[in-house]
Amino acid sequence: MRAIRCSISALAAVAAASLCLAAGPGWAQEGELDTTFNLTGVFHHSPATTSETIRVLDAPDDWLVLLGRSEFSGGAGGSDFWKKVGDNGFTGDCFLVGGDLDYFFAADAVIDHAGRLVVVGTDGDNHILVARYLFPACTRDPDFGTNGVVTSSSGLWGTVQAAGVIERSSGTILPTYTYFVLAQHDGSLVVPRGEIVLKYLADGTPDTGWGAFGGWVSPDFGSEIVVPRRLAVDPVGRLVTAFDVLESDLVARDFGVARLQAANGALDTTFSGDGYERIPFDLDGALSDDAVVDMAVGSDSRIALVGAAPSSNGQRRPTIAVLEADGDLDPTFDGNGKRQLSLEGWARAVKWVAGGRLVVAGQKFGRLQPCRGL
């Protein structure tokens, strides 16, 4: 795992175990490596097995948390690890390969309002696991679930795979906090294949008063087959999910995004008329194989999706779509709300910054490529 400290906003993790982290003030020139961070501006962590970074999070007391996945020895299965990295680049281990939960395939994490680390993933028995840890001790929180862990029942959904987690606050004088988890399922007699969103109270108890199925929802996208990628909350508390929309051949795909009502998780029909939008690129006559990787929701409820789509020569290129709050493509973004960069590679992370601009980071030939001002 490698962390590179550079002068753009903290982004979600990118491929090839490379990260771009938030910079402090006083830089001589934007984009230069910060040599006050680990002497070189780079932090590198190499587990004994193949690894990749999933998320980098701002944590209390100027720590950064690097969440990742590693293969077990022999290449079988996967597990999770996370490390604390101080502002000076020196580290303290939370968990190394294997974490403290057996066969836990980490998918996403968030630092909640109280500075606790909340991690979501899937175990070897096909359960969604949500674990909460106290920071900086990295011990499981005894006030959450059972010994800090909540385990879902997978009987209603078939095979499941966790994809994302967020925290949402409600109220202003005495706010309450809840967690939402996004996951993929392969379908069952209850719901067709697609995505599910689960809601948990602050102590890890499922909120059985929310959603059509008592604590969870599975949005109805008709005949569309979706693979969920990211979960976010907009400024008024509505949930936004980003996903790939697969064709019947399960190969060709497009960008997809949906918005759910805050109160009950139903599709919000004020967004694109039916609650979701499918965004094909099909650039230069290329096969539709457009994959979403990350999403950001702005303060004005605009949505940015990034990933990759093939060009006419078959090369994947970083691809960006921006939607207005009503679900229409934003014509102020490159004329039609969509743009593909001329670089070969993937857009891996996106963030809204001041002035309504986007910061996008991606991978080109195995290297981190931050871009700003799109």
Short mmCIF file of N, CA, C and O in Angstrom, two decimals, residues 146-197:
data_model
loop_
_atom_site.label_atom_id
_atom_site.label_comp_id
_atom_site.label_asym_id
_atom_site.label_seq_id
_atom_site.Cartn_x
_atom_site.Cartn_y
_atom_site.Cartn_z
N THR A 146 -23.06 -7.13 18.77
CA THR A 146 -22.49 -8.12 19.69
C THR A 146 -20.98 -8.04 19.62
O THR A 146 -20.39 -8.35 18.58
N ASN A 147 -20.38 -7.55 20.69
CA ASN A 147 -18.93 -7.37 20.71
C ASN A 147 -18.45 -6.53 19.53
O ASN A 147 -17.43 -6.81 18.91
N GLY A 148 -19.23 -5.50 19.20
CA GLY A 148 -18.80 -4.57 18.16
C GLY A 148 -19.14 -4.96 16.74
O GLY A 148 -18.74 -4.27 15.81
N VAL A 149 -19.89 -6.05 16.56
CA VAL A 149 -20.16 -6.55 15.21
C VAL A 149 -21.66 -6.84 15.05
O VAL A 149 -22.28 -7.41 15.95
N VAL A 150 -22.21 -6.46 13.90
CA VAL A 150 -23.57 -6.81 13.53
C VAL A 150 -23.49 -7.71 12.30
O VAL A 150 -22.80 -7.39 11.33
N THR A 151 -24.18 -8.85 12.35
CA THR A 151 -24.18 -9.81 11.26
C THR A 151 -25.58 -9.92 10.69
O THR A 151 -26.54 -10.16 11.42
N SER A 152 -25.70 -9.73 9.38
CA SER A 152 -27.01 -9.81 8.74
C SER A 152 -27.41 -11.27 8.51
O SER A 152 -26.57 -12.16 8.50
N SER A 153 -28.69 -11.47 8.29
CA SER A 153 -29.18 -12.76 7.82
C SER A 153 -29.31 -12.69 6.30
O SER A 153 -29.89 -11.76 5.76
N SER A 154 -28.74 -13.65 5.61
CA SER A 154 -28.73 -13.61 4.15
C SER A 154 -29.81 -14.46 3.51
O SER A 154 -29.87 -14.58 2.30
N GLY A 155 -30.69 -15.05 4.32
CA GLY A 155 -31.66 -15.99 3.77
C GLY A 155 -32.61 -15.39 2.76
O GLY A 155 -33.09 -16.08 1.87
N LEU A 156 -32.92 -14.10 2.89
CA LEU A 156 -33.89 -13.48 1.99
C LEU A 156 -33.29 -13.06 0.65
O LEU A 156 -34.01 -12.79 -0.29
N TRP A 157 -31.98 -12.99 0.57
CA TRP A 157 -31.35 -12.36 -0.59
C TRP A 157 -30.52 -13.28 -1.45
O TRP A 157 -30.07 -12.90 -2.52
N GLY A 158 -30.25 -14.46 -1.02
CA GLY A 158 -29.29 -15.30 -1.73
C GLY A 158 -27.87 -14.81 -1.46
O GLY A 158 -27.58 -14.27 -0.41
N THR A 159 -26.99 -14.99 -2.42
CA THR A 159 -25.61 -14.55 -2.26
C THR A 159 -25.54 -13.03 -2.17
O THR A 159 -26.17 -12.33 -2.96
N VAL A 160 -24.78 -12.52 -1.21
CA VAL A 160 -24.67 -11.09 -1.01
C VAL A 160 -23.21 -10.66 -1.01
O VAL A 160 -22.31 -11.46 -0.75
N GLN A 161 -22.99 -9.39 -1.31
CA GLN A 161 -21.65 -8.81 -1.24
C GLN A 161 -21.79 -7.34 -0.87
O GLN A 161 -22.42 -6.56 -1.57
N ALA A 162 -21.22 -6.94 0.27
CA ALA A 162 -21.30 -5.56 0.73
C ALA A 162 -20.57 -4.64 -0.24
O ALA A 162 -19.57 -5.03 -0.86
N ALA A 163 -21.08 -3.39 -0.36
CA ALA A 163 -20.48 -2.45 -1.28
C ALA A 163 -20.18 -1.09 -0.65
O ALA A 163 -19.26 -0.40 -1.10
N GLY A 164 -20.95 -0.65 0.36
CA GLY A 164 -20.72 0.67 0.89
C GLY A 164 -21.40 0.88 2.23
O GLY A 164 -22.29 0.14 2.62
N VAL A 165 -20.96 1.94 2.95
CA VAL A 165 -21.55 2.30 4.22
C VAL A 165 -21.46 3.82 4.39
O VAL A 165 -20.48 4.44 3.98
N ILE A 166 -22.51 4.42 4.96
CA ILE A 166 -22.51 5.83 5.29
C ILE A 166 -23.21 6.02 6.63
O ILE A 166 -23.94 5.15 7.10
N GLU A 167 -22.98 7.18 7.24
CA GLU A 167 -23.73 7.60 8.42
C GLU A 167 -24.59 8.79 8.03
O GLU A 167 -24.16 9.65 7.26
N ARG A 168 -25.82 8.85 8.57
CA ARG A 168 -26.70 9.97 8.31
C ARG A 168 -27.22 10.55 9.62
O ARG A 168 -27.56 9.81 10.54
N SER A 169 -27.25 11.87 9.70
CA SER A 169 -27.80 12.53 10.88
C SER A 169 -29.17 13.08 10.56
O SER A 169 -29.45 13.50 9.43
N SER A 170 -30.04 13.10 11.57
CA SER A 170 -31.39 13.66 11.43
C SER A 170 -31.65 14.57 12.62
O SER A 170 -31.33 14.22 13.77
N GLY A 171 -32.23 15.74 12.37
CA GLY A 171 -32.50 16.70 13.42
C GLY A 171 -31.32 17.64 13.65
O GLY A 171 -30.19 17.34 13.25
N THR A 172 -31.58 18.76 14.30
CA THR A 172 -30.53 19.76 14.51
C THR A 172 -30.24 20.01 15.98
O THR A 172 -29.08 20.10 16.38
N ILE A 173 -31.29 20.13 16.81
CA ILE A 173 -31.06 20.41 18.23
C ILE A 173 -30.50 19.19 18.94
O ILE A 173 -29.47 19.25 19.63
N LEU A 174 -31.19 18.06 18.79
CA LEU A 174 -30.72 16.79 19.34
C LEU A 174 -30.67 15.78 18.20
O LEU A 174 -31.57 14.95 18.04
N PRO A 175 -29.63 15.84 17.37
CA PRO A 175 -29.59 14.97 16.19
C PRO A 175 -29.46 13.50 16.56
O PRO A 175 -28.88 13.14 17.59
N THR A 176 -30.06 12.66 15.74
CA THR A 176 -29.89 11.22 15.86
C THR A 176 -29.07 10.73 14.68
O THR A 176 -29.08 11.33 13.60
N TYR A 177 -28.36 9.64 14.87
CA TYR A 177 -27.45 9.14 13.85
C TYR A 177 -27.77 7.69 13.53
O TYR A 177 -28.03 6.88 14.43
N THR A 178 -27.76 7.38 12.25
CA THR A 178 -28.02 6.02 11.80
C THR A 178 -27.03 5.67 10.71
O THR A 178 -26.41 6.54 10.09
N TYR A 179 -26.87 4.36 10.48
CA TYR A 179 -25.97 3.86 9.44
C TYR A 179 -26.79 3.20 8.33
O TYR A 179 -27.80 2.54 8.60
N PHE A 180 -26.30 3.36 7.12
CA PHE A 180 -26.89 2.68 5.97
C PHE A 180 -25.81 1.87 5.27
O PHE A 180 -24.67 2.33 5.11
N VAL A 181 -26.18 0.67 4.85
CA VAL A 181 -25.25 -0.25 4.19
C VAL A 181 -25.81 -0.62 2.82
O VAL A 181 -27.00 -0.95 2.70
N LEU A 182 -24.97 -0.55 1.81
CA LEU A 182 -25.33 -0.93 0.45
C LEU A 182 -24.70 -2.29 0.13
O LEU A 182 -23.55 -2.54 0.47
N ALA A 183 -25.48 -3.17 -0.52
CA ALA A 183 -24.97 -4.48 -0.86
C ALA A 183 -25.59 -4.98 -2.15
O ALA A 183 -26.66 -4.52 -2.57
N GLN A 184 -24.92 -5.91 -2.77
CA GLN A 184 -25.42 -6.59 -3.96
C GLN A 184 -25.99 -7.94 -3.56
O GLN A 184 -25.47 -8.60 -2.65
N HIS A 185 -27.06 -8.37 -4.22
CA HIS A 185 -27.59 -9.70 -3.97
C HIS A 185 -27.96 -10.35 -5.30
O HIS A 185 -28.21 -9.66 -6.29
N ASP A 186 -27.99 -11.66 -5.32
CA ASP A 186 -28.22 -12.37 -6.58
C ASP A 186 -29.67 -12.77 -6.80
O ASP A 186 -30.00 -13.49 -7.73
N GLY A 187 -30.57 -12.29 -5.91
CA GLY A 187 -31.99 -12.53 -6.11
C GLY A 187 -32.51 -13.71 -5.30
O GLY A 187 -31.77 -14.59 -4.87
N SER A 188 -33.80 -13.68 -5.08
CA SER A 188 -34.46 -14.75 -4.32
C SER A 188 -35.94 -14.73 -4.67
O SER A 188 -36.37 -14.00 -5.56
N LEU A 189 -36.73 -15.53 -3.96
CA LEU A 189 -38.17 -15.53 -4.18
C LEU A 189 -38.81 -14.23 -3.72
O LEU A 189 -39.93 -13.89 -4.12
N VAL A 190 -38.10 -13.48 -2.86
CA VAL A 190 -38.66 -12.24 -2.31
C VAL A 190 -38.38 -11.06 -3.22
O VAL A 190 -39.26 -10.26 -3.52
N VAL A 191 -37.14 -10.92 -3.66
CA VAL A 191 -36.76 -9.78 -4.49
C VAL A 191 -35.87 -10.27 -5.64
O VAL A 191 -35.14 -11.25 -5.51
N PRO A 192 -35.94 -9.60 -6.81
CA PRO A 192 -35.08 -9.99 -7.93
C PRO A 192 -33.65 -9.52 -7.69
O PRO A 192 -33.36 -8.75 -6.77
N ARG A 193 -32.74 -9.99 -8.53
CA ARG A 193 -31.33 -9.64 -8.41
C ARG A 193 -31.14 -8.13 -8.47
O ARG A 193 -31.79 -7.44 -9.25
N GLY A 194 -30.27 -7.61 -7.64
CA GLY A 194 -30.02 -6.18 -7.68
C GLY A 194 -29.31 -5.70 -6.44
O GLY A 194 -28.38 -6.34 -5.96
N GLU A 195 -29.76 -4.54 -5.91
CA GLU A 195 -29.11 -3.96 -4.73
C GLU A 195 -30.08 -3.92 -3.56
O GLU A 195 -31.30 -3.88 -3.74
N ILE A 196 -29.51 -3.95 -2.38
CA ILE A 196 -30.28 -3.75 -1.16
C ILE A 196 -29.60 -2.66 -0.34
O ILE A 196 -28.38 -2.47 -0.40
N VAL A 197 -30.42 -1.92 0.41
CA VAL A 197 -29.92 -0.91 1.34
C VAL A 197 -30.52 -1.24 2.70
O VAL A 197 -31.73 -1.39 2.84
#
